[in-house]
mmCIF file of C-alpha atoms and ligand atoms in Angstrom:
data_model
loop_
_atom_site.group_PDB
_atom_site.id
_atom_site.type_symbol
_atom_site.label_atom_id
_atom_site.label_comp_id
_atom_site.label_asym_id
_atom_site.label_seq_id
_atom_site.Cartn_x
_atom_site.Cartn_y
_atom_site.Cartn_z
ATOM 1 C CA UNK A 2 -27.276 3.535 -11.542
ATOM 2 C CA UNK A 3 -26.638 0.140 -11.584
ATOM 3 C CA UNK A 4 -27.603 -2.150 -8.928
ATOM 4 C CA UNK A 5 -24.995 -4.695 -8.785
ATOM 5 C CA UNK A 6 -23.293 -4.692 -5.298
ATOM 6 C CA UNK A 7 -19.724 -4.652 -4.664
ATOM 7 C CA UNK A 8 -18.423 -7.249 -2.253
ATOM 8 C CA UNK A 9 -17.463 -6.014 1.188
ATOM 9 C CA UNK A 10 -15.739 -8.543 2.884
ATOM 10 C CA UNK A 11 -12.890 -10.780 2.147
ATOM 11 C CA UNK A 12 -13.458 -12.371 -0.526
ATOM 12 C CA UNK A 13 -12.081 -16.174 -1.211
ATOM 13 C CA UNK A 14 -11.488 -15.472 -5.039
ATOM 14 C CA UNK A 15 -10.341 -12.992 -7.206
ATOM 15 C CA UNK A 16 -12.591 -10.017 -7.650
ATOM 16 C CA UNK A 17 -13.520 -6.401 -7.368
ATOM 17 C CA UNK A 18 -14.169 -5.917 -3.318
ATOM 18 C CA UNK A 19 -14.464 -2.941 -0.880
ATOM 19 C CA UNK A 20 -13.380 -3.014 2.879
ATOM 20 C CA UNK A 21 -14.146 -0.360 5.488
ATOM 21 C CA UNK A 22 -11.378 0.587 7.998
ATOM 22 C CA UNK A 23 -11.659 -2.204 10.084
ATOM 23 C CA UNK A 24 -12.760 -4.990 8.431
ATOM 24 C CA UNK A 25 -10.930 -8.046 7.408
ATOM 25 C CA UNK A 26 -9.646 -11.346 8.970
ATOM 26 C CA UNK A 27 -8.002 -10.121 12.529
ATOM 27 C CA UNK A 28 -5.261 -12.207 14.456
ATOM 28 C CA UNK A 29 -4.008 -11.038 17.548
ATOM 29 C CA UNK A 30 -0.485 -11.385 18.669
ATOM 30 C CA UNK A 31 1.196 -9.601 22.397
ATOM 31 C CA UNK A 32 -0.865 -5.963 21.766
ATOM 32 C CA UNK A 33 -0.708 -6.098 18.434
ATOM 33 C CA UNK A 34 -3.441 -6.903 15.627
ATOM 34 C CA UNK A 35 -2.669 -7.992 12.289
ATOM 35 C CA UNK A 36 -5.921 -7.362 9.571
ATOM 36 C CA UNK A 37 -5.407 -9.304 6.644
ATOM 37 C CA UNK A 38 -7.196 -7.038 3.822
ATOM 38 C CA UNK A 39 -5.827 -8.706 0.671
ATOM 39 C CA UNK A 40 -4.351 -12.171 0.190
ATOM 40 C CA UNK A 41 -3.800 -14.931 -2.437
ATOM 41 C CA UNK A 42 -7.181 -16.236 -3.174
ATOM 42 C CA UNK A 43 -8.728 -12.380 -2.962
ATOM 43 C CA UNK A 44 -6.257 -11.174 -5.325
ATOM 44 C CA UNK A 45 -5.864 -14.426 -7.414
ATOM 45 C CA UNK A 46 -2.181 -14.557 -5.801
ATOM 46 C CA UNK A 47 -1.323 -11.321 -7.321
ATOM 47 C CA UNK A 48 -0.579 -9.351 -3.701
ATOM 48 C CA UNK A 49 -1.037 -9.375 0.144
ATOM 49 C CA UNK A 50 -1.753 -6.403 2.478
ATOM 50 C CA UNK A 51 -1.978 -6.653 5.886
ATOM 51 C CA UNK A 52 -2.239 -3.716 8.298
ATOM 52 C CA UNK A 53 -0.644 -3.981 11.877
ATOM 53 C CA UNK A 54 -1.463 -1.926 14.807
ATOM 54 C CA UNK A 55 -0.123 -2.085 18.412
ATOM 55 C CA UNK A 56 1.281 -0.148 21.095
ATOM 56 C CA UNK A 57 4.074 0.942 23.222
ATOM 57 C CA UNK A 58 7.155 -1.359 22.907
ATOM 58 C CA UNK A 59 5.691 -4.084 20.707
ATOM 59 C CA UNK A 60 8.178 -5.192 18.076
ATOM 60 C CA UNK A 61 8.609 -7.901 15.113
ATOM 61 C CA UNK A 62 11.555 -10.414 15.788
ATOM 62 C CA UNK A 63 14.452 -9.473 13.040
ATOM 63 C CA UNK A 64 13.613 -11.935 9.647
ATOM 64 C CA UNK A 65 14.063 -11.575 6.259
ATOM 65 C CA UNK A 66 12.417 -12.625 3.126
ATOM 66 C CA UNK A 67 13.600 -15.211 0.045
ATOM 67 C CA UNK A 68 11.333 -14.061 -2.903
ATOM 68 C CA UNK A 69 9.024 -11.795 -1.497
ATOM 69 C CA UNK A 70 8.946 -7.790 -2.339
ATOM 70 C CA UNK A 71 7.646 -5.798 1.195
ATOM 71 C CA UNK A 72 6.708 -2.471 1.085
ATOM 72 C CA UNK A 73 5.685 -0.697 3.892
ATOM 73 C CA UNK A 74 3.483 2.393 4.405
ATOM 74 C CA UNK A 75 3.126 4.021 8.116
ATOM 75 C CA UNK A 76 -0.441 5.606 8.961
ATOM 76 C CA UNK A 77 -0.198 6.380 12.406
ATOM 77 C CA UNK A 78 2.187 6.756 15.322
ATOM 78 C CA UNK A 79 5.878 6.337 15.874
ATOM 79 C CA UNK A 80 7.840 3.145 14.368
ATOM 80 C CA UNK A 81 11.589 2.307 14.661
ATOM 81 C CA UNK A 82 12.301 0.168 12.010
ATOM 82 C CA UNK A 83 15.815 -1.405 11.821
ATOM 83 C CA UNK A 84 16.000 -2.263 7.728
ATOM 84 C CA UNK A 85 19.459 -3.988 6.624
ATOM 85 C CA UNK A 86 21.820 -2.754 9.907
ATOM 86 C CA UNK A 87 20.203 0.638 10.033
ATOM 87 C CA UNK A 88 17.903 2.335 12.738
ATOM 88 C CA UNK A 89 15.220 4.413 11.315
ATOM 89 C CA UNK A 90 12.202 6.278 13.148
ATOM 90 C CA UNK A 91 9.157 6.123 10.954
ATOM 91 C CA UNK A 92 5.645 8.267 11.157
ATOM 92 C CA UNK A 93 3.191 9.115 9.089
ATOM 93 C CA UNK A 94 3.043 8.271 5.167
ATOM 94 C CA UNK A 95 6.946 7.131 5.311
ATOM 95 C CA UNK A 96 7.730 3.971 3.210
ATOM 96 C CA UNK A 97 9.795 1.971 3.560
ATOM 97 C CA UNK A 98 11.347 -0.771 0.488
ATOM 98 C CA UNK A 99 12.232 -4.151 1.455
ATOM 99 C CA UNK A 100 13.596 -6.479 -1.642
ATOM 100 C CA UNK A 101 14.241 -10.091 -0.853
ATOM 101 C CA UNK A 102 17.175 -11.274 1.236
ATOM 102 C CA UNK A 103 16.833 -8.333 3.577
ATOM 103 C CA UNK A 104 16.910 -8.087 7.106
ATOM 104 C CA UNK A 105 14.297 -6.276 8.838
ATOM 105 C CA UNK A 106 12.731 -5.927 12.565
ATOM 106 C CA UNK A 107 10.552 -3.060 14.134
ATOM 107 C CA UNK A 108 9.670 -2.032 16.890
ATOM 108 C CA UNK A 109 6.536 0.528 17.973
ATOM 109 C CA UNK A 110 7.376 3.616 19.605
ATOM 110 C CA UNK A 111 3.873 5.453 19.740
ATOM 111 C CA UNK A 112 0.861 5.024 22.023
ATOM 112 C CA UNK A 113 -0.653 4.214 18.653
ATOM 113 C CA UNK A 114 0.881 2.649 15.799
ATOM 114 C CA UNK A 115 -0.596 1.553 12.203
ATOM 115 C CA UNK A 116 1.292 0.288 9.604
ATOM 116 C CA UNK A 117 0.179 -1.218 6.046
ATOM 117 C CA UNK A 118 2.555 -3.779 4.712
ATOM 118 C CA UNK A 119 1.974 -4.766 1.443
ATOM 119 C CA UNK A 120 3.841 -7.947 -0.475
ATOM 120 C CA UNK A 121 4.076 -10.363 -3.033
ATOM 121 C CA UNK A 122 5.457 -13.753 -3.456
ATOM 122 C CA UNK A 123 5.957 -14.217 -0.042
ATOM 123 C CA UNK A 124 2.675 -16.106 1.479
ATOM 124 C CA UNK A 125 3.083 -13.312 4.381
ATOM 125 C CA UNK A 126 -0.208 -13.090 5.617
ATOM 126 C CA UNK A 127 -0.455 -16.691 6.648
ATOM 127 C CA UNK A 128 2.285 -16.000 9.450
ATOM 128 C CA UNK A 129 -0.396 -13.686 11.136
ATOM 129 C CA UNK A 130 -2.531 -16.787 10.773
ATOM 130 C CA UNK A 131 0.027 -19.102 12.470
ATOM 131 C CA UNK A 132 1.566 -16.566 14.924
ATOM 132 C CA UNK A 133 -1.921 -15.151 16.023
ATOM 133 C CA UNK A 134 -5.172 -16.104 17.176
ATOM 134 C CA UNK A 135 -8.376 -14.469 15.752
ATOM 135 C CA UNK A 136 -9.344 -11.678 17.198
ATOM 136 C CA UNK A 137 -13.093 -9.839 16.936
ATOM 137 C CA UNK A 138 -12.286 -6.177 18.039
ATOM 138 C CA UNK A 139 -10.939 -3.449 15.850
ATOM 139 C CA UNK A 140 -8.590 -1.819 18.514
ATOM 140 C CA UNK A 141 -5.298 -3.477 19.713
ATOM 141 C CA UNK A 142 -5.421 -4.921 23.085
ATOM 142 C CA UNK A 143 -4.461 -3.033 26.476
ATOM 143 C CA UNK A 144 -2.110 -5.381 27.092
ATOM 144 C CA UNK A 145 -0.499 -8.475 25.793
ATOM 145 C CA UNK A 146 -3.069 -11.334 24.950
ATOM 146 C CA UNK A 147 -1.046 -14.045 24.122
ATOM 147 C CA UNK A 148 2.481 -15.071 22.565
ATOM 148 C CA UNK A 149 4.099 -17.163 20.087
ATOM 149 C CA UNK A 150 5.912 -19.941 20.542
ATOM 150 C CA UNK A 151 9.346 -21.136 19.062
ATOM 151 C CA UNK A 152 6.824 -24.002 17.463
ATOM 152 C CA UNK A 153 4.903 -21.221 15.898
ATOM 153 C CA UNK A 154 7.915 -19.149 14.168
ATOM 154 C CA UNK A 155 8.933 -22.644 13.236
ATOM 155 C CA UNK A 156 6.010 -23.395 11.765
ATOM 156 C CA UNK A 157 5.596 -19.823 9.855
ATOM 157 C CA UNK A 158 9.076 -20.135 8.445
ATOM 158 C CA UNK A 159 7.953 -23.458 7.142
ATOM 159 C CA UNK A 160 4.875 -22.007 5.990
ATOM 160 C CA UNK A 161 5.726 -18.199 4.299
ATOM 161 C CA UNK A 162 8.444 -17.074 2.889
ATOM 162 C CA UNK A 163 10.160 -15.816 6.568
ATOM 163 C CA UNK A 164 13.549 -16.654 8.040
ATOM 164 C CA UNK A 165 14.021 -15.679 11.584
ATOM 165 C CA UNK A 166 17.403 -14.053 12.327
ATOM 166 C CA UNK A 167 18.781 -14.863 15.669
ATOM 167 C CA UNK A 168 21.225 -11.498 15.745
ATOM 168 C CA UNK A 169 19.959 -8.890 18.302
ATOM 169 C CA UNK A 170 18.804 -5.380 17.552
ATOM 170 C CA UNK A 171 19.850 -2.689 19.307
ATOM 171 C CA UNK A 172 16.964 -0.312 19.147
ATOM 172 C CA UNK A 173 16.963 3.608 20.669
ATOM 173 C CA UNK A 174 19.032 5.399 18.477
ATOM 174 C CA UNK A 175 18.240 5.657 14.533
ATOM 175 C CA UNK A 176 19.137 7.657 11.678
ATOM 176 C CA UNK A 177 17.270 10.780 10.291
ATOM 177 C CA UNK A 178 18.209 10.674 6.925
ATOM 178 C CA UNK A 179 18.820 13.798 4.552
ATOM 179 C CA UNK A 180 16.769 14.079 1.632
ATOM 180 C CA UNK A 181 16.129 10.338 0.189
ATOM 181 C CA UNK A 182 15.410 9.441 -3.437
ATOM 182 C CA UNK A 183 14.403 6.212 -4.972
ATOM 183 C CA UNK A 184 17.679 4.513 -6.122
ATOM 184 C CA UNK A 185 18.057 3.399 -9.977
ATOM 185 C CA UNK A 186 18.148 -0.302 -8.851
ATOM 186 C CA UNK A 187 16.530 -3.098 -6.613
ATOM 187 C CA UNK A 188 17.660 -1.873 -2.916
ATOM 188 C CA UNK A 189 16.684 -1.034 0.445
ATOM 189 C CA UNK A 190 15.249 2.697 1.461
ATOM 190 C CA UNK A 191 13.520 4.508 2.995
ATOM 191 C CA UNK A 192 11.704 7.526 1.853
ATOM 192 C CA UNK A 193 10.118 9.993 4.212
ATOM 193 C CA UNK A 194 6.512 11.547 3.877
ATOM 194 C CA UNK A 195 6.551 13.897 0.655
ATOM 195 C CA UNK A 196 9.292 11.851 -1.195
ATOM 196 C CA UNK A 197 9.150 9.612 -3.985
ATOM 197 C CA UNK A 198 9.570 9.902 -7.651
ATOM 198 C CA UNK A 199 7.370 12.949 -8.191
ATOM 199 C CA UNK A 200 5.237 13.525 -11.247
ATOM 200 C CA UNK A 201 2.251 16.043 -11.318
ATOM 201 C CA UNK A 202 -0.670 14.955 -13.513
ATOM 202 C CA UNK A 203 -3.579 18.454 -13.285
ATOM 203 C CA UNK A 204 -4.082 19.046 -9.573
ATOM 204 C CA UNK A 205 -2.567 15.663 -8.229
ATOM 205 C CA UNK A 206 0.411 14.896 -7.094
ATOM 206 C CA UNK A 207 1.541 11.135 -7.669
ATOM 207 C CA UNK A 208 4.879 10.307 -6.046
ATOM 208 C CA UNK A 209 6.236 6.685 -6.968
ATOM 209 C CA UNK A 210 7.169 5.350 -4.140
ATOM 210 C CA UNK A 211 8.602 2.328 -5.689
ATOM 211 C CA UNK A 212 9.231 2.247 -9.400
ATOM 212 C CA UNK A 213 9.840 -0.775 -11.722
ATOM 213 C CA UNK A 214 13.744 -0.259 -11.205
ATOM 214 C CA UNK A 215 13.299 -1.060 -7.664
ATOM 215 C CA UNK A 216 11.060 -4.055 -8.124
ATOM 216 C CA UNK A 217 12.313 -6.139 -11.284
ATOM 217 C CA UNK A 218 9.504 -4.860 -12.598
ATOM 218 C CA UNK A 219 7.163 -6.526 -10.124
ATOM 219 C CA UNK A 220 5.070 -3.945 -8.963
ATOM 220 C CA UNK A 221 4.786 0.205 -8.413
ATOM 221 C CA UNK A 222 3.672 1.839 -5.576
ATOM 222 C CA UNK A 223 2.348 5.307 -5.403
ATOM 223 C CA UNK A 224 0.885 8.000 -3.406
ATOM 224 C CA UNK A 225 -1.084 10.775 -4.664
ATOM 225 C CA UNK A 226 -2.868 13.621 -3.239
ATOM 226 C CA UNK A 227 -4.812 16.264 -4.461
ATOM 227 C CA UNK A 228 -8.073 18.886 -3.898
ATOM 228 C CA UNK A 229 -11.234 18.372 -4.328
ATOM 229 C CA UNK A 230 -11.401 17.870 -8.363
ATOM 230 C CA UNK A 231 -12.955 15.807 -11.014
ATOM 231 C CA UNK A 232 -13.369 12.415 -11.941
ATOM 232 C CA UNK A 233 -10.390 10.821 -14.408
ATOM 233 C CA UNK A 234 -11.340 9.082 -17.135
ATOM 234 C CA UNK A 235 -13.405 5.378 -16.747
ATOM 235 C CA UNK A 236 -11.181 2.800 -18.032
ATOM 236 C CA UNK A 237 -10.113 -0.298 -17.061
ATOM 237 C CA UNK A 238 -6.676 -2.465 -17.448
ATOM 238 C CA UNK A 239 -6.433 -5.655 -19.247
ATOM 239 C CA UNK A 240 -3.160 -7.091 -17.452
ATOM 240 C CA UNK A 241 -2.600 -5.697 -13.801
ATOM 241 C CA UNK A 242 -3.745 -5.088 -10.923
ATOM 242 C CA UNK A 243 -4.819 -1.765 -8.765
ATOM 243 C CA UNK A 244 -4.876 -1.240 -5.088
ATOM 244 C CA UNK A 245 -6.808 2.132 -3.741
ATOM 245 C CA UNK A 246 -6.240 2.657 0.507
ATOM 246 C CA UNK A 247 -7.087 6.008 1.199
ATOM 247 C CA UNK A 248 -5.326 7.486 4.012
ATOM 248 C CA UNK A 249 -6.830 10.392 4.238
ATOM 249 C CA UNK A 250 -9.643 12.969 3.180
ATOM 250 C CA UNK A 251 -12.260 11.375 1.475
ATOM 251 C CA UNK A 252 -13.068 10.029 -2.186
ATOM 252 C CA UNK A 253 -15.478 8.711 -4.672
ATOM 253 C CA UNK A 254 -14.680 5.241 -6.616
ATOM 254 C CA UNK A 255 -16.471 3.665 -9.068
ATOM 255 C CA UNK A 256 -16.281 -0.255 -9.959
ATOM 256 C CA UNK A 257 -17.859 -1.433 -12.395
ATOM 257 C CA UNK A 258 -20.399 0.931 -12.830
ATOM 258 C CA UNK A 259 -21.211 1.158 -8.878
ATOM 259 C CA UNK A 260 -20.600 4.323 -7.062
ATOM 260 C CA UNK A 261 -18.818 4.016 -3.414
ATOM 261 C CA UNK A 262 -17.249 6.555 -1.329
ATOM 262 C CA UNK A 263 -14.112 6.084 0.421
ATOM 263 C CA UNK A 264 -12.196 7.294 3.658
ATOM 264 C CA UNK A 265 -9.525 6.701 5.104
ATOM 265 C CA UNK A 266 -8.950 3.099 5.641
ATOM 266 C CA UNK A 267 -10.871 2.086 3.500
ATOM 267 C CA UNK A 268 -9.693 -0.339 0.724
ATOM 268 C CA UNK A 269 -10.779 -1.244 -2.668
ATOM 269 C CA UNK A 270 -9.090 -3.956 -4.642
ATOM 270 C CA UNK A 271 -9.696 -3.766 -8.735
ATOM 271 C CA UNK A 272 -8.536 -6.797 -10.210
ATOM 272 C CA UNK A 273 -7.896 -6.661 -14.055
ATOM 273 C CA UNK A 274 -10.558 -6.332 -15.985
ATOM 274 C CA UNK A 275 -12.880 -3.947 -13.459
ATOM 275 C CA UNK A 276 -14.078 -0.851 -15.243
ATOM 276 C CA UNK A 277 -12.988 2.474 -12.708
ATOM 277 C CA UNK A 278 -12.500 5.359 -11.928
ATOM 278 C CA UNK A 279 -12.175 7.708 -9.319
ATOM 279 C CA UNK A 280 -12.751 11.701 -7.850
ATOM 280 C CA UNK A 281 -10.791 13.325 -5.117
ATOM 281 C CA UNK A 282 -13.812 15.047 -2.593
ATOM 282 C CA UNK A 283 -12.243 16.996 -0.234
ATOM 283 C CA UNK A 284 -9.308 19.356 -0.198
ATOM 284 C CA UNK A 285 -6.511 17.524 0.860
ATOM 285 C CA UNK A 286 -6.959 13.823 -0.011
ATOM 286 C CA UNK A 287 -4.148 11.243 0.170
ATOM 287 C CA UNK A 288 -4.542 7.500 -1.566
ATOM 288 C CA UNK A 289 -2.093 5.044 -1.642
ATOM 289 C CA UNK A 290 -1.351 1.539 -3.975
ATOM 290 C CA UNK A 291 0.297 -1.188 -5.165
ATOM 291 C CA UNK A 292 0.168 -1.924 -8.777
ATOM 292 C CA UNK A 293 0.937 -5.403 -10.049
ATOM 293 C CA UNK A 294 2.617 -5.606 -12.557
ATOM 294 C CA UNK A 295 4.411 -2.465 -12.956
ATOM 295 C CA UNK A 296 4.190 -1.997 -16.391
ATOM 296 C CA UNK A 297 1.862 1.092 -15.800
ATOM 297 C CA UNK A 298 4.536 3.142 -14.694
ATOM 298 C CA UNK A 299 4.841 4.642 -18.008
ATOM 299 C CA UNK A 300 1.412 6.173 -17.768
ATOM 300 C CA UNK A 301 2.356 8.275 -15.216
ATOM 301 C CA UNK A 302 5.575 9.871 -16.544
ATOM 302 C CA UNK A 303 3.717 10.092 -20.110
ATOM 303 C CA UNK A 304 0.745 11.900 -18.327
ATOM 304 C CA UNK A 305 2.674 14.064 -15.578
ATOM 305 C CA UNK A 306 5.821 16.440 -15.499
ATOM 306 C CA UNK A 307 8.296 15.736 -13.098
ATOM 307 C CA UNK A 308 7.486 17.877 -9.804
ATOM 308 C CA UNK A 309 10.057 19.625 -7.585
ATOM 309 C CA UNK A 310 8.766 20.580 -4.328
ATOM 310 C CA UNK A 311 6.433 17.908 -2.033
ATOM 311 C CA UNK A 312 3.292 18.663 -2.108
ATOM 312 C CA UNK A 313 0.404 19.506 -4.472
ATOM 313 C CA UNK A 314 0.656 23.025 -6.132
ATOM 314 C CA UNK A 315 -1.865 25.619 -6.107
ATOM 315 C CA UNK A 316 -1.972 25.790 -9.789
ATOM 316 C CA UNK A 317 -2.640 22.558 -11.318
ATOM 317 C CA UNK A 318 0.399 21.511 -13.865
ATOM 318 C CA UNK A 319 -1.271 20.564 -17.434
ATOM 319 C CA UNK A 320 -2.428 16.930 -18.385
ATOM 320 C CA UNK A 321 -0.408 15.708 -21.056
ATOM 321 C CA UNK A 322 -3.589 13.483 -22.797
ATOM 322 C CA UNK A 323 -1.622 13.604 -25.794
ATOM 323 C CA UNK A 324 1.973 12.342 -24.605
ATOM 324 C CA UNK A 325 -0.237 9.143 -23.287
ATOM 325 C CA UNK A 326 -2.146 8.995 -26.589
ATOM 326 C CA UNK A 327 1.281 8.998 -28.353
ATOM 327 C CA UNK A 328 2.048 5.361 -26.637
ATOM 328 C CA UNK A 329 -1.210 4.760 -25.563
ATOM 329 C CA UNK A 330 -0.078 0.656 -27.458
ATOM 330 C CA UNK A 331 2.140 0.210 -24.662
ATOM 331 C CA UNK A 332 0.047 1.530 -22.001
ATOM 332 C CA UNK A 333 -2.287 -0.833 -20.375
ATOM 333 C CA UNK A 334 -4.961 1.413 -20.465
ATOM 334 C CA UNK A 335 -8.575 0.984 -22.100
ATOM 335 C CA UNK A 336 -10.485 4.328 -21.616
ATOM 336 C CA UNK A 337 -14.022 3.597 -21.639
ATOM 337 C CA UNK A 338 -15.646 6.692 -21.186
ATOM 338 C CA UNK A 339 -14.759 10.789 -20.344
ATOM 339 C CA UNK A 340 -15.616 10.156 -16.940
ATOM 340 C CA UNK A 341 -17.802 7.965 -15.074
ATOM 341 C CA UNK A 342 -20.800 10.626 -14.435
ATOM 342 C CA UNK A 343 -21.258 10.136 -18.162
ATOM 343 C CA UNK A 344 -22.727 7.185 -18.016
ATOM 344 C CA UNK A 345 -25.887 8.328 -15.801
HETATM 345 FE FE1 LIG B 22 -6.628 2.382 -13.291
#
């Protein structure tokens, strides 16, 4: 093995990092707690994640975004979320799309609520910054520890890419949509836990929860699960950038030749560039991601066929090596070896 270490905190530039559930830079606003996990200088300005956790009746004033892309995956607990006029009650491993120049407010409906919100363009994180105050714990507060000021939203909205919307929001009743699909275009939806574009690559099951279509290209984001299986191949990208949050079970990752186990909550950020690869360990894991750029979308649909039902099958669909071989030019994919236990 080699005995490089992989950072594990926030880093202040771009590279290759791990953080366990938990860690990063915590502000504290009401009950909630914002952790910043990914932001501009740690990604090189390629994407921001922040996760937000709170309880009972805490909510996020109605705003919307110029240029930023938000896309927002629930963990844990119970959220309303009112996105462009309409009232929708979120739990676990729902997503929700937010392009720019949409209106969007939440409120938390659980005893405990976790949400990741990933974005780019948007400078998002720093509105935790200015809203918040740091905060050392890892739970939200009992009850409210301080609030913001009409100075501080001021100040955000001069800051990050926010506009505050004075409208009110009338929260308690929502919609339960019918089945939901990704549209064809850049728009607002919401998909519920086991949606998404679905494509099955072997044993896993990667739904694309946002395709290129729905982000000018911008980004992808996608969920897959799977059993306990084998590594994929060690390769690494020349031109964008992965995200790997597992949500749950429990995985092995390797970066750059060093071997680190994830669970849920736990984040690792592979900038272009960073050799990896990874190995689902137990029988139902679940990891989620934003890719930047999207142009890797194409791997997936060369790789996978198009799966019906939601979740993983009990016979593994095939692995189409040679569809992806076929455009493997296009793909931004540099396979370095079979898999990563080769190289012991
Ligand atoms: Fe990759």
């Amino acid at each position: 093995m080699m005995s490089v270490s992989l950072i594990t905190e926030l880093p202040e530039e771009k590279m290759p990092y791990l953080l366990r559930s938990g860690d990063g830079r915590k502000y504290v606003f009401g009950q909630q707690v914002a952790t910043v996990i990914a932001d501009f200088k740690s990604t090189g300005d390629v994407l921001e994640l922040t996760t937000i956790s709170g309880g009972k009746g805490e909510t996020f004033p109605l705003h919307r975004h110029k240029d930023a892309f938000e896309s927002i995956y629930v963990m844990e607990g119970k959220i309303e979320f009112m996105l462009d006029g309409v009232n929708y009650l979120l739990t676990a491993g729902d997503y929700v799309h937010i392009p720019p120049g949409i209106a969007h407010a939440y409120r938390m409906a659980g005893h405990r609520n976790r949400f990741a919100s990933y974005s780019i363009k948007g400078n998002l994180t720093a509105i935790y910054e200015l809203l918040g105050k740091p905060y050392p714990y890892f739970e939200h507060p009992t009850t409210a520890m301080n609030s913001y000021s009409e100075n501080q939203l001021t100040e955000a909205s001069n800051r990050a890419d926010i506009v505050f919307l004075q409208d009110a929001v009338q929260w308690g009743k929502y919609n339960s949509p019918e089945e939901s699909h990704n549209p064809r275009c850049v728009a607002p939806y919401v998909l519920e836990n086991g949606e998404g574009d679905r494509l099955l690559t072997g044993d896993q099951l990667h739904r694309i929860l946002a395709t290129q279509e729905n982000t000018n290209g911008e980004y992808i984001f996608v969920a897959s699960d799977g059993p306990k299986g084998e590594p994929i191949v060690e390769h690494f990208h020349n031109h964008h950038t992965e995200t790997f949050f597992c949500v749950q079970g429990q995985m092995t990752m390797w970066a750059n030749g060093e071997e680190v186990k994830l669970f849920p909550g736990d984040f690792l950020h592979v900038p272009a560039g960073t050799l990896h690869s990874y190995r689902l360990d137990s029988h139902y894991t679940k990891v989620v991601g934003m890719l930047v750029s999207g142009l890797f979308e194409p791997f997936f649909r060369a790789l996978g066929e198009p799966h019906e039902t939601y979740t993983f099958p009990t016979e593994p669909g095939p692995l189409r090596m040679d569809r992806v071989m076929a455009i493997i030019d296009e793909l931004d994919l540099n396979v370095v070896a079979k898999s990563p236990l080769d190289r012991k």
